[in-house]
Amino acid sequence: MGGMAEQTPPPEEQDPSERTDRPILTGLVALVGVGLVVGLVLGGGALAATRLLGLGGEEEAATAVATERDSLVLPEPEETEEPDGPLVTLRPDPQQSARPSQEPTEEEEEGITLSAGQTQVSPMGQIDLTGVYPGGEGAILQVQRFEGGRWGDFPVTASVSNETFSTYIQTGQTGVNRFRMLDTDSGDASNEVKVTVG
């Protein structure tokens, strides 16, 4: 008889719940693992680069300096001694804020005291003249310049108010100019001031 073909039994069907290969889960686990490895490598590289370039040390040094500088030391309190002289506060003279070009002598302090606001100016530059005249309330003071061996009137005057006076002058005469103030009534003269022009 003809040979009968042997029939192989069909492969057994597996239950899908019993499968061991889960490609999605396996892919996710592999992806997380690769991400961790890459993150560690990049983090380690960045840390090595900052140490190699010395970037981290500056911040630590700045913090150390700031802490050193910001420390506060309070001195021990000490008792102050009682003052042995009179307690007097003198009102500052507003005219003394302008630096005088020459210090007045004791003799001149009783009369007219003159100060120049500038010691050197360019030709026709402003020269501020200020001063005090104790007891000279209302007096008219004539500006004088020394030239040719004598004092001559300069075409500017100032009046005394509250025992003080102020005015300004301009001159084109170069070199050292000497100025003073003269009380036109009493003939009292102030100290002289020198201003270099040019």
XYZ file of C-alpha atoms in Angstrom:
198
model
C 0.000 0.000 0.000
C 1.079 3.371 -0.614
C 2.909 4.920 2.216
C 0.936 7.164 4.368
C 2.451 10.507 5.069
C 3.115 10.960 8.615
C 1.341 13.935 9.959
C 3.127 16.026 12.452
C 1.037 17.297 15.200
C 0.391 21.057 15.019
C 2.507 23.147 17.375
C 0.845 23.824 20.598
C -0.595 27.228 20.866
C 0.803 29.223 23.726
C -1.338 31.358 25.979
C -0.454 35.074 25.421
C -0.417 35.673 29.197
C 2.348 33.111 29.555
C 4.764 34.773 27.098
C 8.122 35.760 28.621
C 9.230 38.295 26.050
C 7.696 41.729 26.632
C 9.379 44.084 24.194
C 7.907 47.375 25.492
C 8.903 46.756 29.090
C 12.328 45.550 28.084
C 12.816 48.675 25.902
C 11.814 51.013 28.735
C 14.195 49.383 31.216
C 17.018 49.573 28.676
C 16.250 53.257 27.982
C 16.298 54.168 31.688
C 19.569 52.334 32.151
C 21.212 54.126 29.226
C 19.925 57.492 30.556
C 21.472 56.822 33.970
C 24.814 55.864 32.476
C 24.889 58.912 30.183
C 23.893 61.238 33.091
C 26.650 59.849 35.325
C 29.247 60.191 32.573
C 28.233 63.795 31.776
C 28.056 64.781 35.471
C 31.467 63.303 36.170
C 32.900 65.062 33.112
C 31.429 68.420 34.210
C 32.819 67.997 37.745
C 36.243 67.118 36.384
C 36.165 70.133 34.031
C 35.275 72.601 36.835
C 38.067 71.261 39.033
C 40.512 71.319 36.136
C 39.615 74.938 35.274
C 39.508 75.958 38.940
C 35.937 77.277 38.768
C 34.767 75.789 42.042
C 37.707 77.096 44.103
C 36.943 80.801 43.454
C 33.506 80.537 45.000
C 34.890 78.836 48.092
C 37.698 81.433 48.360
C 35.214 84.317 47.955
C 33.048 82.850 50.702
C 36.080 82.525 52.986
C 37.131 86.145 52.311
C 33.611 87.453 52.858
C 33.355 85.579 56.135
C 36.740 86.908 57.252
C 35.844 90.498 56.293
C 32.324 90.382 57.719
C 33.370 89.378 61.189
C 32.479 91.986 63.799
C 34.642 92.813 66.765
C 33.155 94.992 69.478
C 35.591 96.773 71.765
C 35.172 96.593 75.483
C 33.169 99.585 76.760
C 35.153 102.139 78.724
C 34.001 104.927 80.952
C 34.611 108.388 79.543
C 36.104 111.090 81.662
C 34.145 114.186 82.554
C 35.329 117.263 80.616
C 37.294 119.659 82.779
C 36.747 122.787 80.654
C 33.653 124.773 79.755
C 31.159 123.130 77.397
C 30.920 125.667 74.592
C 30.092 125.050 70.947
C 31.036 127.873 68.623
C 29.008 128.535 65.516
C 31.262 128.087 62.448
C 31.983 131.238 60.494
C 30.566 130.799 56.959
C 33.248 133.095 55.583
C 35.991 130.749 56.847
C 34.818 128.006 54.470
C 36.581 129.870 51.669
C 40.276 129.170 51.998
C 42.105 132.413 52.655
C 45.154 133.042 50.541
C 46.883 134.550 53.559
C 46.345 134.103 57.283
C 45.460 137.335 59.084
C 47.582 138.457 62.021
C 46.140 139.173 65.474
C 46.327 142.896 64.718
C 44.269 142.481 61.559
C 41.631 140.324 63.262
C 40.418 143.392 65.144
C 39.981 145.370 61.895
C 39.069 144.285 58.378
C 39.998 140.691 57.523
C 40.136 139.866 53.798
C 40.231 136.447 52.114
C 40.516 135.546 48.427
C 38.613 132.515 47.158
C 41.258 131.777 44.518
C 45.032 131.990 44.514
C 45.390 131.646 40.733
C 43.000 132.479 37.869
C 43.193 132.927 34.113
C 43.042 136.475 32.699
C 39.586 137.960 33.400
C 38.797 135.009 35.671
C 36.579 135.655 38.687
C 38.338 136.380 41.992
C 36.021 136.124 45.016
C 36.859 138.523 47.847
C 35.181 137.911 51.213
C 35.867 138.941 54.753
C 34.715 140.188 58.130
C 34.692 143.687 59.603
C 33.761 143.626 63.311
C 31.982 146.844 64.232
C 31.916 148.019 60.620
C 28.186 147.556 59.999
C 27.085 149.555 56.926
C 30.612 150.602 55.928
C 31.532 150.911 52.254
C 34.791 149.157 51.422
C 36.856 150.068 48.370
C 38.877 147.354 46.627
C 42.455 148.512 46.070
C 45.292 147.007 44.020
C 48.983 147.600 44.642
C 50.718 148.804 41.472
C 53.471 151.241 40.678
C 54.675 151.212 44.292
C 51.374 152.409 45.814
C 47.788 151.346 46.488
C 45.276 152.510 43.879
C 41.481 152.193 43.791
C 40.095 149.272 41.804
C 36.625 150.058 40.348
C 34.724 147.769 42.768
C 33.233 148.369 46.227
C 31.494 146.187 48.813
C 29.164 147.029 51.691
C 29.374 145.467 55.156
C 26.266 143.641 56.394
C 26.187 141.541 59.593
C 29.886 142.392 59.955
C 30.726 140.504 56.737
C 31.266 141.492 53.122
C 31.721 139.779 49.779
C 32.317 140.829 46.188
C 34.262 139.652 43.162
C 36.668 141.237 40.739
C 38.166 140.433 37.329
C 41.422 141.632 35.867
C 43.453 141.021 32.744
C 46.714 142.197 34.334
C 48.874 139.065 34.423
C 51.314 138.159 37.150
C 50.943 138.437 40.920
C 48.226 140.945 41.871
C 47.966 142.293 45.436
C 44.548 143.396 46.712
C 43.163 144.892 49.917
C 39.963 146.540 51.184
C 39.828 150.137 52.431
C 37.078 151.654 54.613
C 36.264 154.848 52.723
C 35.113 156.639 55.921
C 37.635 155.615 58.564
C 40.599 154.923 56.283
C 41.142 151.487 57.909
C 42.694 148.958 55.540
C 42.526 145.187 55.530
C 45.298 142.686 55.151
C 46.447 142.116 51.565
C 45.845 138.997 49.503
C 47.869 137.854 46.500
C 46.321 136.289 43.401
C 48.315 135.127 40.379
C 46.609 135.948 37.072
C 47.595 134.037 33.926
